[in-house]
mmCIF file of C-alpha atoms in Angstrom:
data_model
loop_
_atom_site.group_PDB
_atom_site.id
_atom_site.type_symbol
_atom_site.label_atom_id
_atom_site.label_comp_id
_atom_site.label_asym_id
_atom_site.label_seq_id
_atom_site.Cartn_x
_atom_site.Cartn_y
_atom_site.Cartn_z
ATOM 1 C CA MET A 1 23.609 -20.613 -7.064
ATOM 2 C CA LYS A 2 22.305 -17.168 -7.734
ATOM 3 C CA LYS A 3 20.860 -18.455 -10.779
ATOM 4 C CA PHE A 4 19.556 -21.171 -9.399
ATOM 5 C CA ARG A 5 17.840 -19.084 -6.477
ATOM 6 C CA PHE A 6 16.132 -16.413 -8.983
ATOM 7 C CA HIS A 7 14.531 -19.003 -10.915
ATOM 8 C CA ILE A 8 13.476 -20.638 -7.502
ATOM 9 C CA ARG A 9 12.328 -16.769 -6.267
ATOM 10 C CA LEU A 10 10.805 -16.399 -9.906
ATOM 11 C CA PHE A 11 8.364 -19.264 -9.515
ATOM 12 C CA ARG A 12 7.004 -18.627 -6.596
ATOM 13 C CA LEU A 13 6.284 -15.023 -7.402
ATOM 14 C CA LEU A 14 4.506 -16.612 -10.959
ATOM 15 C CA ALA A 15 2.788 -19.005 -8.539
ATOM 16 C CA VAL A 16 0.839 -16.519 -6.228
ATOM 17 C CA LEU A 17 0.370 -14.736 -9.464
ATOM 18 C CA LEU A 18 -2.223 -17.129 -10.503
ATOM 19 C CA PHE A 19 -3.745 -17.730 -7.584
ATOM 20 C CA GLY A 20 -4.628 -14.098 -7.748
ATOM 21 C CA LEU A 21 -5.438 -14.628 -10.995
ATOM 22 C CA ALA A 22 -7.986 -17.267 -9.944
ATOM 23 C CA MET A 23 -8.933 -15.194 -7.193
ATOM 24 C CA ALA A 24 -9.703 -12.227 -9.118
ATOM 25 C CA GLY A 25 -11.795 -14.666 -11.975
ATOM 26 C CA TRP A 26 -13.451 -16.277 -9.087
ATOM 27 C CA VAL A 27 -14.819 -11.813 -7.651
ATOM 28 C CA THR A 28 -15.941 -11.223 -10.880
ATOM 29 C CA LEU A 29 -17.977 -14.177 -11.476
ATOM 30 C CA LEU A 30 -19.639 -13.529 -7.899
ATOM 31 C CA GLU A 31 -20.182 -9.856 -9.029
ATOM 32 C CA ARG A 32 -22.451 -11.347 -11.750
ATOM 33 C CA LEU A 33 -24.251 -13.593 -9.560
ATOM 34 C CA ARG A 34 -24.701 -11.223 -6.329
ATOM 35 C CA ARG A 35 -25.617 -7.731 -6.003
ATOM 36 C CA ASP A 36 -24.349 -7.085 -2.417
ATOM 37 C CA ASP A 37 -21.756 -5.039 -1.008
ATOM 38 C CA MET A 38 -19.282 -7.495 -1.492
ATOM 39 C CA MET A 39 -16.003 -5.232 -0.100
ATOM 40 C CA VAL A 40 -15.750 -7.326 3.053
ATOM 41 C CA LEU A 41 -14.428 -10.399 0.873
ATOM 42 C CA ARG A 42 -12.785 -8.396 -1.293
ATOM 43 C CA GLN A 43 -10.792 -7.110 1.697
ATOM 44 C CA ARG A 44 -10.154 -10.593 3.030
ATOM 45 C CA LEU A 45 -9.029 -12.397 -0.184
ATOM 46 C CA THR A 46 -6.432 -9.452 -1.031
ATOM 47 C CA ARG A 47 -5.425 -9.937 2.280
ATOM 48 C CA ARG A 48 -4.072 -13.271 1.478
ATOM 49 C CA PHE A 49 -2.972 -12.995 -2.055
ATOM 50 C CA LEU A 50 -0.652 -10.006 -0.675
ATOM 51 C CA ALA A 51 0.462 -12.150 2.030
ATOM 52 C CA GLN A 52 1.340 -15.012 -0.158
ATOM 53 C CA LEU A 53 3.055 -12.437 -2.348
ATOM 54 C CA ALA A 54 4.922 -10.470 0.023
ATOM 55 C CA ALA A 55 6.347 -13.936 0.897
ATOM 56 C CA ALA A 56 7.426 -14.262 -2.125
ATOM 57 C CA LEU A 57 9.658 -11.099 -2.552
ATOM 58 C CA PRO A 58 13.073 -10.945 -1.085
ATOM 59 C CA PHE A 59 12.663 -9.339 2.483
ATOM 60 C CA ARG A 60 12.938 -10.008 6.405
ATOM 61 C CA LEU A 61 10.018 -8.326 7.417
ATOM 62 C CA SER A 62 9.896 -6.894 11.636
ATOM 63 C CA LEU A 63 6.660 -5.148 12.718
ATOM 64 C CA HIS A 64 6.440 -3.201 15.692
ATOM 65 C CA GLY A 65 3.265 -1.416 17.370
ATOM 66 C CA LYS A 66 -0.184 -2.956 17.632
ATOM 67 C CA VAL A 67 -2.632 -3.663 14.850
ATOM 68 C CA PRO A 68 -5.506 -2.093 15.636
ATOM 69 C CA ASP A 69 -8.450 -3.543 16.256
ATOM 70 C CA ARG A 70 -10.402 -1.504 14.651
ATOM 71 C CA PRO A 71 -11.634 0.537 11.142
ATOM 72 C CA MET A 72 -8.917 3.660 10.190
ATOM 73 C CA LEU A 73 -7.782 5.666 7.542
ATOM 74 C CA TRP A 74 -4.270 4.048 7.107
ATOM 75 C CA VAL A 75 -1.362 7.416 6.300
ATOM 76 C CA GLY A 76 2.058 6.082 5.501
ATOM 77 C CA ASN A 77 5.394 7.132 3.327
ATOM 78 C CA HIS A 78 6.045 5.479 0.161
ATOM 79 C CA VAL A 79 8.875 3.937 -1.265
ATOM 80 C CA SER A 80 7.839 1.551 -3.835
ATOM 81 C CA TRP A 81 4.796 -0.881 -4.854
ATOM 82 C CA THR A 82 6.330 -3.427 -2.584
ATOM 83 C CA ASP A 83 4.722 -1.195 0.491
ATOM 84 C CA ILE A 84 1.111 -2.342 -1.060
ATOM 85 C CA PRO A 85 2.051 -6.292 -0.462
ATOM 86 C CA LEU A 86 3.940 -5.432 2.340
ATOM 87 C CA LEU A 87 1.037 -3.581 4.441
ATOM 88 C CA GLY A 88 -1.938 -4.902 2.699
ATOM 89 C CA GLY A 89 -0.826 -8.356 4.046
ATOM 90 C CA LEU A 90 -1.150 -7.522 7.749
ATOM 91 C CA VAL A 91 -4.735 -6.921 7.762
ATOM 92 C CA PRO A 92 -7.735 -6.411 5.065
ATOM 93 C CA LEU A 93 -7.483 -3.386 3.528
ATOM 94 C CA SER A 94 -8.494 -1.381 0.507
ATOM 95 C CA PHE A 95 -6.035 1.382 -1.571
ATOM 96 C CA LEU A 96 -5.763 4.839 -3.086
ATOM 97 C CA SER A 97 -3.631 4.744 -5.654
ATOM 98 C CA LYS A 98 -2.872 7.134 -9.041
ATOM 99 C CA ALA A 99 -4.600 5.733 -11.808
ATOM 100 C CA GLU A 100 -1.642 4.791 -13.961
ATOM 101 C CA VAL A 101 -1.590 1.846 -12.061
ATOM 102 C CA ARG A 102 -5.247 0.582 -13.394
ATOM 103 C CA SER A 103 -3.572 0.131 -17.189
ATOM 104 C CA TRP A 104 -0.190 -2.252 -16.125
ATOM 105 C CA PRO A 105 -0.365 -5.329 -17.027
ATOM 106 C CA LEU A 106 -2.396 -7.736 -14.359
ATOM 107 C CA ALA A 107 -1.381 -5.899 -11.634
ATOM 108 C CA GLY A 108 -3.950 -2.987 -12.427
ATOM 109 C CA TRP A 109 -6.740 -5.457 -13.046
ATOM 110 C CA LEU A 110 -5.786 -7.551 -9.708
ATOM 111 C CA ALA A 111 -5.802 -3.795 -8.307
ATOM 112 C CA HIS A 112 -9.275 -3.092 -9.526
ATOM 113 C CA LYS A 113 -10.870 -6.790 -8.101
ATOM 114 C CA ALA A 114 -9.274 -6.326 -4.820
ATOM 115 C CA GLY A 115 -11.170 -3.226 -4.311
ATOM 116 C CA THR A 116 -8.318 -0.150 -4.985
ATOM 117 C CA LEU A 117 -9.317 3.103 -5.633
ATOM 118 C CA PHE A 118 -7.814 5.390 -8.437
ATOM 119 C CA ILE A 119 -7.521 9.067 -8.672
ATOM 120 C CA ARG A 120 -5.885 10.789 -11.857
ATOM 121 C CA ARG A 121 -3.443 13.551 -10.172
ATOM 122 C CA GLY A 122 -4.854 17.167 -11.905
ATOM 123 C CA ALA A 123 -8.117 15.732 -13.142
ATOM 124 C CA GLY A 124 -10.035 17.900 -10.738
ATOM 125 C CA ASP A 125 -11.722 14.605 -10.107
ATOM 126 C CA SER A 126 -10.518 15.606 -6.023
ATOM 127 C CA GLY A 127 -14.485 15.859 -5.255
ATOM 128 C CA LEU A 128 -15.387 12.113 -6.808
ATOM 129 C CA VAL A 129 -12.374 10.930 -4.985
ATOM 130 C CA ARG A 130 -13.085 12.373 -1.938
ATOM 131 C CA SER A 131 -16.857 11.277 -1.530
ATOM 132 C CA GLN A 132 -15.165 7.845 -2.688
ATOM 133 C CA LEU A 133 -13.105 7.560 0.137
ATOM 134 C CA LEU A 134 -15.904 8.839 3.057
ATOM 135 C CA ARG A 135 -17.911 6.349 1.233
ATOM 136 C CA HIS A 136 -14.897 3.606 2.450
ATOM 137 C CA LEU A 137 -14.597 4.542 5.599
ATOM 138 C CA GLN A 138 -18.506 5.000 6.614
ATOM 139 C CA HIS A 139 -19.122 1.558 5.262
ATOM 140 C CA GLY A 140 -16.259 0.452 8.114
ATOM 141 C CA HIS A 141 -13.450 -0.659 5.621
ATOM 142 C CA ASP A 142 -10.200 -0.039 6.288
ATOM 143 C CA LEU A 143 -8.686 2.568 3.632
ATOM 144 C CA LEU A 144 -4.507 3.266 3.165
ATOM 145 C CA ILE A 145 -3.725 6.072 1.330
ATOM 146 C CA PHE A 146 0.066 7.528 0.552
ATOM 147 C CA PRO A 147 -0.214 11.806 1.565
ATOM 148 C CA GLU A 148 3.206 12.206 -0.890
ATOM 149 C CA GLY A 149 1.397 11.753 -3.550
ATOM 150 C CA THR A 150 4.776 10.032 -5.254
ATOM 151 C CA THR A 151 7.636 7.175 -4.350
ATOM 152 C CA THR A 152 10.899 8.397 -3.038
ATOM 153 C CA ASP A 153 14.203 6.718 -2.281
ATOM 154 C CA GLY A 154 13.936 6.567 1.248
ATOM 155 C CA HIS A 155 15.739 8.743 2.388
ATOM 156 C CA GLY A 156 13.523 11.777 3.330
ATOM 157 C CA LEU A 157 9.256 11.883 3.484
ATOM 158 C CA ARG A 158 7.714 14.618 0.884
ATOM 159 C CA THR A 159 4.977 17.177 2.128
ATOM 160 C CA PHE A 160 1.855 15.499 3.060
ATOM 161 C CA HIS A 161 -1.012 16.751 0.729
ATOM 162 C CA SER A 162 -3.827 17.275 3.583
ATOM 163 C CA ARG A 163 -6.909 17.011 1.452
ATOM 164 C CA LEU A 164 -7.106 13.223 1.043
ATOM 165 C CA LEU A 165 -7.175 13.151 5.318
ATOM 166 C CA ALA A 166 -10.658 15.374 4.800
ATOM 167 C CA SER A 167 -12.539 12.038 4.819
ATOM 168 C CA ALA A 168 -10.856 11.245 8.290
ATOM 169 C CA LEU A 169 -12.307 14.224 9.690
ATOM 170 C CA GLU A 170 -16.061 13.609 7.986
ATOM 171 C CA ALA A 171 -16.253 10.230 9.279
ATOM 172 C CA GLN A 172 -15.181 10.413 12.883
ATOM 173 C CA VAL A 173 -12.484 7.484 12.142
ATOM 174 C CA PRO A 174 -9.248 7.606 13.595
ATOM 175 C CA VAL A 175 -6.429 8.327 11.579
ATOM 176 C CA GLN A 176 -2.968 4.803 11.976
ATOM 177 C CA PRO A 177 0.404 6.388 10.412
ATOM 178 C CA VAL A 178 2.621 4.262 9.498
ATOM 179 C CA ALA A 179 5.961 3.888 8.860
ATOM 180 C CA ILE A 180 8.207 2.315 6.198
ATOM 181 C CA ARG A 181 12.169 0.835 5.683
ATOM 182 C CA TYR A 182 14.063 -0.698 3.238
ATOM 183 C CA LEU A 183 17.487 -1.136 5.200
ATOM 184 C CA ARG A 184 20.170 -3.543 3.634
ATOM 185 C CA ASP A 185 23.607 -3.619 5.572
ATOM 186 C CA GLY A 186 22.066 -1.396 8.078
ATOM 187 C CA ALA A 187 21.793 0.804 4.937
ATOM 188 C CA ILE A 188 18.728 2.706 3.240
ATOM 189 C CA ASP A 189 18.350 0.418 0.878
ATOM 190 C CA PRO A 190 19.008 1.267 -2.882
ATOM 191 C CA VAL A 191 17.333 -2.049 -4.886
ATOM 192 C CA ALA A 192 13.766 -1.172 -3.412
ATOM 193 C CA PRO A 193 12.498 2.084 -3.816
ATOM 194 C CA PHE A 194 10.553 2.155 -6.792
ATOM 195 C CA ILE A 195 11.037 5.739 -8.675
ATOM 196 C CA GLY A 196 11.375 8.042 -11.422
ATOM 197 C CA ASP A 197 11.180 6.704 -14.788
ATOM 198 C CA ASP A 198 11.454 2.737 -13.629
ATOM 199 C CA ASP A 199 9.374 0.240 -14.697
ATOM 200 C CA LEU A 200 7.425 -2.994 -13.227
ATOM 201 C CA VAL A 201 8.936 -5.740 -14.102
ATOM 202 C CA SER A 202 12.784 -4.384 -14.729
ATOM 203 C CA HIS A 203 12.361 -3.363 -10.682
ATOM 204 C CA LEU A 204 10.990 -7.143 -9.835
ATOM 205 C CA LEU A 205 12.985 -8.770 -11.656
ATOM 206 C CA ARG A 206 16.073 -6.773 -9.706
ATOM 207 C CA LEU A 207 14.595 -7.260 -6.375
ATOM 208 C CA LEU A 208 14.516 -11.271 -7.098
ATOM 209 C CA ARG A 209 17.826 -10.929 -8.453
ATOM 210 C CA SER A 210 19.743 -9.306 -5.334
ATOM 211 C CA GLU A 211 19.872 -10.545 -1.444
ATOM 212 C CA ARG A 212 17.362 -10.534 0.919
ATOM 213 C CA SER A 213 16.982 -7.229 2.433
ATOM 214 C CA GLU A 214 15.388 -5.958 5.251
ATOM 215 C CA VAL A 215 11.736 -4.286 5.991
ATOM 216 C CA GLU A 216 11.073 -2.666 9.340
ATOM 217 C CA ILE A 217 6.694 -1.424 9.482
ATOM 218 C CA HIS A 218 6.193 0.412 12.748
ATOM 219 C CA LEU A 219 2.785 1.276 13.460
ATOM 220 C CA LEU A 220 2.821 4.211 15.699
ATOM 221 C CA PRO A 221 -0.059 5.275 17.874
ATOM 222 C CA PRO A 222 -3.242 5.691 16.118
ATOM 223 C CA LEU A 223 -4.017 9.686 15.833
ATOM 224 C CA ASP A 224 -7.490 11.342 17.129
ATOM 225 C CA SER A 225 -9.644 12.856 13.913
ATOM 226 C CA GLN A 226 -11.930 15.136 16.733
ATOM 227 C CA GLY A 227 -11.298 18.171 16.782
ATOM 228 C CA LEU A 228 -8.706 18.667 14.274
ATOM 229 C CA SER A 229 -7.987 20.449 10.855
ATOM 230 C CA ARG A 230 -7.010 18.552 7.324
ATOM 231 C CA THR A 231 -4.192 20.404 7.740
ATOM 232 C CA GLU A 232 -3.211 19.804 12.015
ATOM 233 C CA LEU A 233 -4.343 16.314 11.506
ATOM 234 C CA SER A 234 -1.826 15.894 8.332
ATOM 235 C CA ARG A 235 0.932 17.433 10.837
ATOM 236 C CA GLN A 236 0.394 15.502 12.976
ATOM 237 C CA ALA A 237 0.678 11.944 10.816
ATOM 238 C CA HIS A 238 3.625 13.861 8.998
ATOM 239 C CA THR A 239 5.419 14.075 12.079
ATOM 240 C CA ALA A 240 5.235 11.030 13.872
ATOM 241 C CA ILE A 241 6.953 9.292 10.349
ATOM 242 C CA ALA A 242 9.194 11.428 10.330
ATOM 243 C CA GLN A 243 10.595 11.420 13.340
ATOM 244 C CA CYS A 244 9.965 7.490 13.392
ATOM 245 C CA LEU A 245 12.410 7.161 10.379
ATOM 246 C CA PHE A 246 14.790 10.367 10.114
ATOM 247 C CA GLY A 247 14.113 11.619 14.517
ATOM 248 C CA GLY A 248 13.187 14.649 13.460
ATOM 249 C CA SER A 249 9.900 16.661 12.489
ATOM 250 C CA GLY A 250 10.175 16.492 8.695
ATOM 251 C CA VAL A 251 12.120 17.510 6.012
ATOM 252 C CA LEU A 252 9.995 18.842 4.289
ATOM 253 C CA PRO A 253 6.191 20.469 5.072
ATOM 254 C CA VAL A 254 2.477 19.811 5.352
ATOM 255 C CA ALA A 255 0.657 20.949 1.699
ATOM 256 C CA ALA A 256 -2.983 22.308 2.468
#
């Protein structure tokens, strides 16, 4: 029975990926025919694809809080690559991701076509990334960042890098804190986290073979960015997410 369930899940996932390939190919064709900004279309198509991808994964999702009705900078804790389809299926979003994702087979190409912004850690391109984030927000596009800069096992919240939130101050847009938690049998899920030397294919196969687990997404009250420094804004977002997940002010401080 478990083997049959695995093959059904795998077949459904492959069907979703084929849809994603067709969608990305269509976007590529339109890019060659049109010269106007296609980000709105990219985000809408990406939301549809990510919602289908999330539905193909073995999760039961519960959503808490109100989905914002205006563009914001979304700030969330980061546990796994699955955070992206689960959150990206809620509203049309773009993402800031590490540059290594761009080289992932298929997933990297799809992320690029979806309008993902890539950052090279330690490469000295923070000024370029900041200007890209600012331009994105000024054009009224929602954007999601993971200011921890890496994934965790879900048991704690790492340092927030406040420089990534500076664009919200400059664009004068609110920050939407979002907390995501994976649970299995009432405890932190050990299967969902994508950490260390794990590779995408191995992790995906483990997920598809596992029992369905619970995912909680908490959309916390938005933070007004006006009149705050980037460190203060980061600390407020960090505290809100930590209190939601762990009932405390966080396990690690906010980095400048």
